[in-house]
Amino acid sequence: MYAEHEEHYIHRQGWLRAAVLGANDGIVSTASLLVGMASAHSSPQTILIAGVAGLVAGALSMAAGEFVSVSSQADIERADLAREERAHRKYPEQELAELAEIYRARGLEAGMALEVAKQLTEHDALEAHARDELGLSEANAARPLQAAFASALAFACGAIFPLLAAVFAPLEYTALAIVLVALLALLVTGSLAASAGGAQRLRAIARVTSWGALAMGLTAIAGKVVGA
């Protein structure tokens, strides 16, 4: 009998985090902006202009922010790898002992830990230290362009739903339609994100919808106050 194949999700964390953050931000920020404008009794044309501007500005801002942030992470990773490579060239025996100690601390017998460290060092010393000392691997490596593109695209995809609600809803129900569509979109994105990451759906849905509702409610109050 063979064990059931296990599906892991850690390799998705780079793009999934950026995509979920972008989509949720697109839905919540755009919906909140539109609800605030509608609560201030703005004209349909003004609401539409604000929504389109918010979509474009938000997508570009998410892309720029993710690129800068993940690029900084990538710089740190490269610096650590360069430092580790220099240490291995200058102090190979100390680096081997350090790697062996890592394996011993994880439960291997001392002789076995040293043998594993030797074999992995012979195969690829830098890869072994990157993975087991620094915690770096291909699955969690920083990818700035991927994160920037995923965030921008996800933001735009999320923002389009409240924007369409504002366009097609009757004027007297604009704010209500935006809120309902936004909450429905958050429910869907929360469910999809949980499925893609192997997490609990109800918890993810409750988290995104509750915070989204709070954001839209507070912005609606602000819109009423300013509009008055």
Short mmCIF file of C-alpha atoms in Angstrom, two decimals:
data_model
loop_
_atom_site.label_atom_id
_atom_site.label_comp_id
_atom_site.label_asym_id
_atom_site.label_seq_id
_atom_site.Cartn_x
_atom_site.Cartn_y
_atom_site.Cartn_z
CA MET A 1 0.00 0.00 0.00
CA TYR A 2 1.30 3.42 -0.92
CA ALA A 3 0.58 6.48 1.18
CA GLU A 4 -1.83 8.97 -0.29
CA HIS A 5 -0.04 11.69 -2.21
CA GLU A 6 0.26 14.86 -0.14
CA GLU A 7 -0.32 18.17 -1.85
CA HIS A 8 1.58 21.11 -0.42
CA TYR A 9 0.89 24.79 -0.91
CA ILE A 10 4.05 26.53 0.32
CA HIS A 11 5.31 27.06 -3.25
CA ARG A 12 2.31 29.31 -3.88
CA GLN A 13 2.96 31.73 -1.05
CA GLY A 14 4.84 34.33 -3.13
CA TRP A 15 2.19 35.06 -5.74
CA LEU A 16 -0.74 34.07 -3.51
CA ARG A 17 0.07 36.65 -0.84
CA ALA A 18 0.42 39.41 -3.44
CA ALA A 19 -2.72 38.35 -5.32
CA VAL A 20 -4.92 38.08 -2.22
CA LEU A 21 -3.67 41.38 -0.84
CA GLY A 22 -4.18 43.09 -4.19
CA ALA A 23 -7.68 41.73 -4.80
CA ASN A 24 -8.92 42.51 -1.30
CA ASP A 25 -7.40 45.97 -1.38
CA GLY A 26 -8.95 46.60 -4.80
CA ILE A 27 -12.39 45.61 -3.58
CA VAL A 28 -12.29 47.34 -0.20
CA SER A 29 -10.51 50.57 -1.11
CA THR A 30 -12.49 51.15 -4.31
CA ALA A 31 -15.82 50.22 -2.71
CA SER A 32 -15.07 52.43 0.30
CA LEU A 33 -14.13 55.32 -1.99
CA LEU A 34 -17.33 54.95 -4.00
CA VAL A 35 -19.53 54.53 -0.94
CA GLY A 36 -18.00 57.65 0.57
CA MET A 37 -18.65 59.60 -2.64
CA ALA A 38 -22.22 58.30 -2.86
CA SER A 39 -22.86 59.12 0.81
CA ALA A 40 -21.72 62.66 0.12
CA HIS A 41 -24.44 62.88 -2.58
CA SER A 42 -21.97 63.19 -5.45
CA SER A 43 -23.23 63.00 -9.02
CA PRO A 44 -23.02 59.67 -10.91
CA GLN A 45 -20.36 61.14 -13.21
CA THR A 46 -18.22 62.23 -10.25
CA ILE A 47 -18.56 58.80 -8.64
CA LEU A 48 -17.52 57.11 -11.89
CA ILE A 49 -14.49 59.37 -12.35
CA ALA A 50 -13.43 58.78 -8.76
CA GLY A 51 -13.81 55.02 -9.19
CA VAL A 52 -11.75 54.83 -12.38
CA ALA A 53 -9.06 57.06 -10.91
CA GLY A 54 -9.01 54.93 -7.77
CA LEU A 55 -8.66 51.74 -9.80
CA VAL A 56 -5.74 53.02 -11.88
CA ALA A 57 -3.96 54.75 -9.01
CA GLY A 58 -4.46 51.81 -6.68
CA ALA A 59 -3.18 49.21 -9.15
CA LEU A 60 -0.06 51.24 -9.91
CA SER A 61 0.51 51.97 -6.25
CA MET A 62 0.22 48.28 -5.36
CA ALA A 63 2.65 47.33 -8.12
CA ALA A 64 5.19 49.95 -7.06
CA GLY A 65 4.86 49.09 -3.38
CA GLU A 66 5.22 45.35 -3.93
CA PHE A 67 8.18 45.80 -6.26
CA VAL A 68 10.06 48.02 -3.81
CA SER A 69 9.23 45.83 -0.83
CA VAL A 70 10.08 42.50 -2.43
CA SER A 71 13.19 44.00 -4.08
CA SER A 72 14.43 44.94 -0.62
CA GLN A 73 13.82 41.36 0.50
CA ALA A 74 15.72 40.08 -2.56
CA ASP A 75 18.63 42.43 -1.76
CA ILE A 76 18.85 41.00 1.75
CA GLU A 77 18.76 37.45 0.39
CA ARG A 78 21.56 38.17 -2.11
CA ALA A 79 23.67 39.85 0.57
CA ASP A 80 23.27 36.89 2.92
CA LEU A 81 24.14 34.43 0.17
CA ALA A 82 27.25 36.43 -0.77
CA ARG A 83 28.30 36.55 2.87
CA GLU A 84 27.77 32.82 3.19
CA GLU A 85 29.77 32.13 0.03
CA ARG A 86 32.70 34.21 1.32
CA ALA A 87 32.61 32.42 4.66
CA HIS A 88 32.67 29.03 2.96
CA ARG A 89 35.71 30.00 0.88
CA LYS A 90 37.63 31.35 3.88
CA TYR A 91 36.51 28.96 6.62
CA PRO A 92 35.30 25.72 5.00
CA GLU A 93 35.88 23.59 8.09
CA GLN A 94 33.98 25.94 10.38
CA GLU A 95 31.12 26.12 7.89
CA LEU A 96 31.00 22.32 7.68
CA ALA A 97 30.90 22.06 11.46
CA GLU A 98 28.15 24.69 11.58
CA LEU A 99 26.06 22.75 9.10
CA ALA A 100 26.63 19.50 10.98
CA GLU A 101 25.52 21.16 14.22
CA ILE A 102 22.29 22.28 12.54
CA TYR A 103 21.48 18.68 11.61
CA ARG A 104 22.50 17.40 15.03
CA ALA A 105 20.16 19.93 16.68
CA ARG A 106 17.35 18.61 14.50
CA GLY A 107 17.79 15.12 15.88
CA LEU A 108 20.53 13.36 13.92
CA GLU A 109 23.28 11.49 15.76
CA ALA A 110 26.55 13.48 15.68
CA GLY A 111 28.37 11.13 13.29
CA MET A 112 25.38 10.96 10.95
CA ALA A 113 24.95 14.75 11.09
CA LEU A 114 28.57 15.24 10.07
CA GLU A 115 28.26 12.74 7.22
CA VAL A 116 25.10 14.41 5.91
CA ALA A 117 26.79 17.80 6.11
CA LYS A 118 29.80 16.49 4.17
CA GLN A 119 27.70 14.97 1.40
CA LEU A 120 25.50 18.02 1.00
CA THR A 121 28.55 20.29 1.03
CA GLU A 122 30.14 18.23 -1.73
CA HIS A 123 26.96 18.40 -3.75
CA ASP A 124 26.30 22.15 -3.33
CA ALA A 125 27.63 23.86 -0.23
CA LEU A 126 25.93 27.21 -0.83
CA GLU A 127 22.55 25.60 -1.46
CA ALA A 128 22.83 23.55 1.73
CA HIS A 129 23.65 26.59 3.86
CA ALA A 130 21.03 28.73 2.13
CA ARG A 131 18.32 26.20 2.82
CA ASP A 132 19.27 24.89 6.26
CA GLU A 133 21.02 27.88 7.85
CA LEU A 134 19.28 30.86 6.23
CA GLY A 135 15.93 29.26 5.46
CA LEU A 136 16.06 30.23 1.78
CA SER A 137 14.73 28.02 -0.99
CA GLU A 138 13.29 28.24 -4.49
CA ALA A 139 9.76 28.06 -3.06
CA ASN A 140 10.07 31.21 -0.94
CA ALA A 141 12.60 33.20 -2.95
CA ALA A 142 11.76 36.88 -3.45
CA ARG A 143 10.46 37.67 -6.96
CA PRO A 144 9.80 41.42 -7.25
CA LEU A 145 8.35 41.49 -10.77
CA GLN A 146 6.05 38.56 -10.10
CA ALA A 147 4.77 40.18 -6.90
CA ALA A 148 4.29 43.58 -8.58
CA PHE A 149 2.39 42.17 -11.55
CA ALA A 150 0.22 39.91 -9.39
CA SER A 151 -0.68 42.77 -7.05
CA ALA A 152 -1.54 45.22 -9.82
CA LEU A 153 -3.62 42.72 -11.76
CA ALA A 154 -5.40 41.48 -8.64
CA PHE A 155 -6.16 45.03 -7.50
CA ALA A 156 -7.69 45.91 -10.86
CA CYS A 157 -9.73 42.69 -10.94
CA GLY A 158 -11.02 43.36 -7.43
CA ALA A 159 -11.78 47.04 -8.04
CA ILE A 160 -13.85 46.38 -11.14
CA PHE A 161 -16.72 44.82 -9.17
CA PRO A 162 -17.70 47.81 -6.99
CA LEU A 163 -17.05 50.07 -9.97
CA LEU A 164 -19.53 48.13 -12.12
CA ALA A 165 -22.04 48.22 -9.27
CA ALA A 166 -21.74 52.01 -9.16
CA VAL A 167 -22.26 52.24 -12.93
CA PHE A 168 -25.33 50.04 -13.23
CA ALA A 169 -27.14 50.52 -9.92
CA PRO A 170 -30.05 52.99 -9.68
CA LEU A 171 -28.90 56.29 -8.23
CA GLU A 172 -30.91 55.97 -5.01
CA TYR A 173 -29.43 52.52 -4.32
CA THR A 174 -25.86 53.19 -5.42
CA ALA A 175 -24.25 52.93 -2.00
CA LEU A 176 -26.21 49.81 -1.04
CA ALA A 177 -25.42 48.10 -4.34
CA ILE A 178 -21.70 48.85 -3.97
CA VAL A 179 -21.63 47.44 -0.45
CA LEU A 180 -23.49 44.25 -1.38
CA VAL A 181 -21.38 43.61 -4.49
CA ALA A 182 -18.17 44.31 -2.56
CA LEU A 183 -19.12 41.92 0.25
CA LEU A 184 -20.02 39.24 -2.27
CA ALA A 185 -16.70 39.76 -4.06
CA LEU A 186 -14.83 39.55 -0.74
CA LEU A 187 -16.65 36.33 0.05
CA VAL A 188 -15.52 34.84 -3.25
CA THR A 189 -11.90 36.01 -2.96
CA GLY A 190 -11.70 34.82 0.63
CA SER A 191 -12.97 31.40 -0.37
CA LEU A 192 -10.63 31.16 -3.38
CA ALA A 193 -7.62 32.27 -1.34
CA ALA A 194 -8.38 29.70 1.34
CA SER A 195 -8.74 26.96 -1.26
CA ALA A 196 -5.50 27.92 -3.02
CA GLY A 197 -3.62 28.02 0.28
CA GLY A 198 -5.22 24.99 1.89
CA ALA A 199 -6.68 27.07 4.74
CA GLN A 200 -10.11 27.10 6.41
CA ARG A 201 -12.66 28.82 4.20
CA LEU A 202 -15.04 30.11 6.87
CA ARG A 203 -12.27 31.79 8.82
CA ALA A 204 -10.83 33.44 5.69
CA ILE A 205 -14.28 34.61 4.54
CA ALA A 206 -15.19 36.00 7.97
CA ARG A 207 -11.88 37.84 8.20
CA VAL A 208 -12.06 39.64 4.84
CA THR A 209 -15.79 40.44 4.90
CA SER A 210 -15.81 41.80 8.45
CA TRP A 211 -12.86 44.12 7.85
CA GLY A 212 -14.26 45.13 4.47
CA ALA A 213 -17.64 45.98 5.99
CA LEU A 214 -15.96 48.03 8.71
CA ALA A 215 -13.92 49.99 6.17
CA MET A 216 -16.95 50.76 4.00
CA GLY A 217 -19.06 51.72 7.01
CA LEU A 218 -16.52 54.17 8.37
CA THR A 219 -15.97 55.70 4.93
CA ALA A 220 -19.71 56.11 4.46
CA ILE A 221 -19.88 58.02 7.76
CA ALA A 222 -16.99 60.21 6.65
CA GLY A 223 -18.75 60.87 3.33
CA LYS A 224 -21.96 61.90 5.08
CA VAL A 225 -20.11 64.22 7.41
CA VAL A 226 -18.15 65.89 4.63
CA GLY A 227 -21.19 66.04 2.36
CA ALA A 228 -23.22 67.74 5.07
#
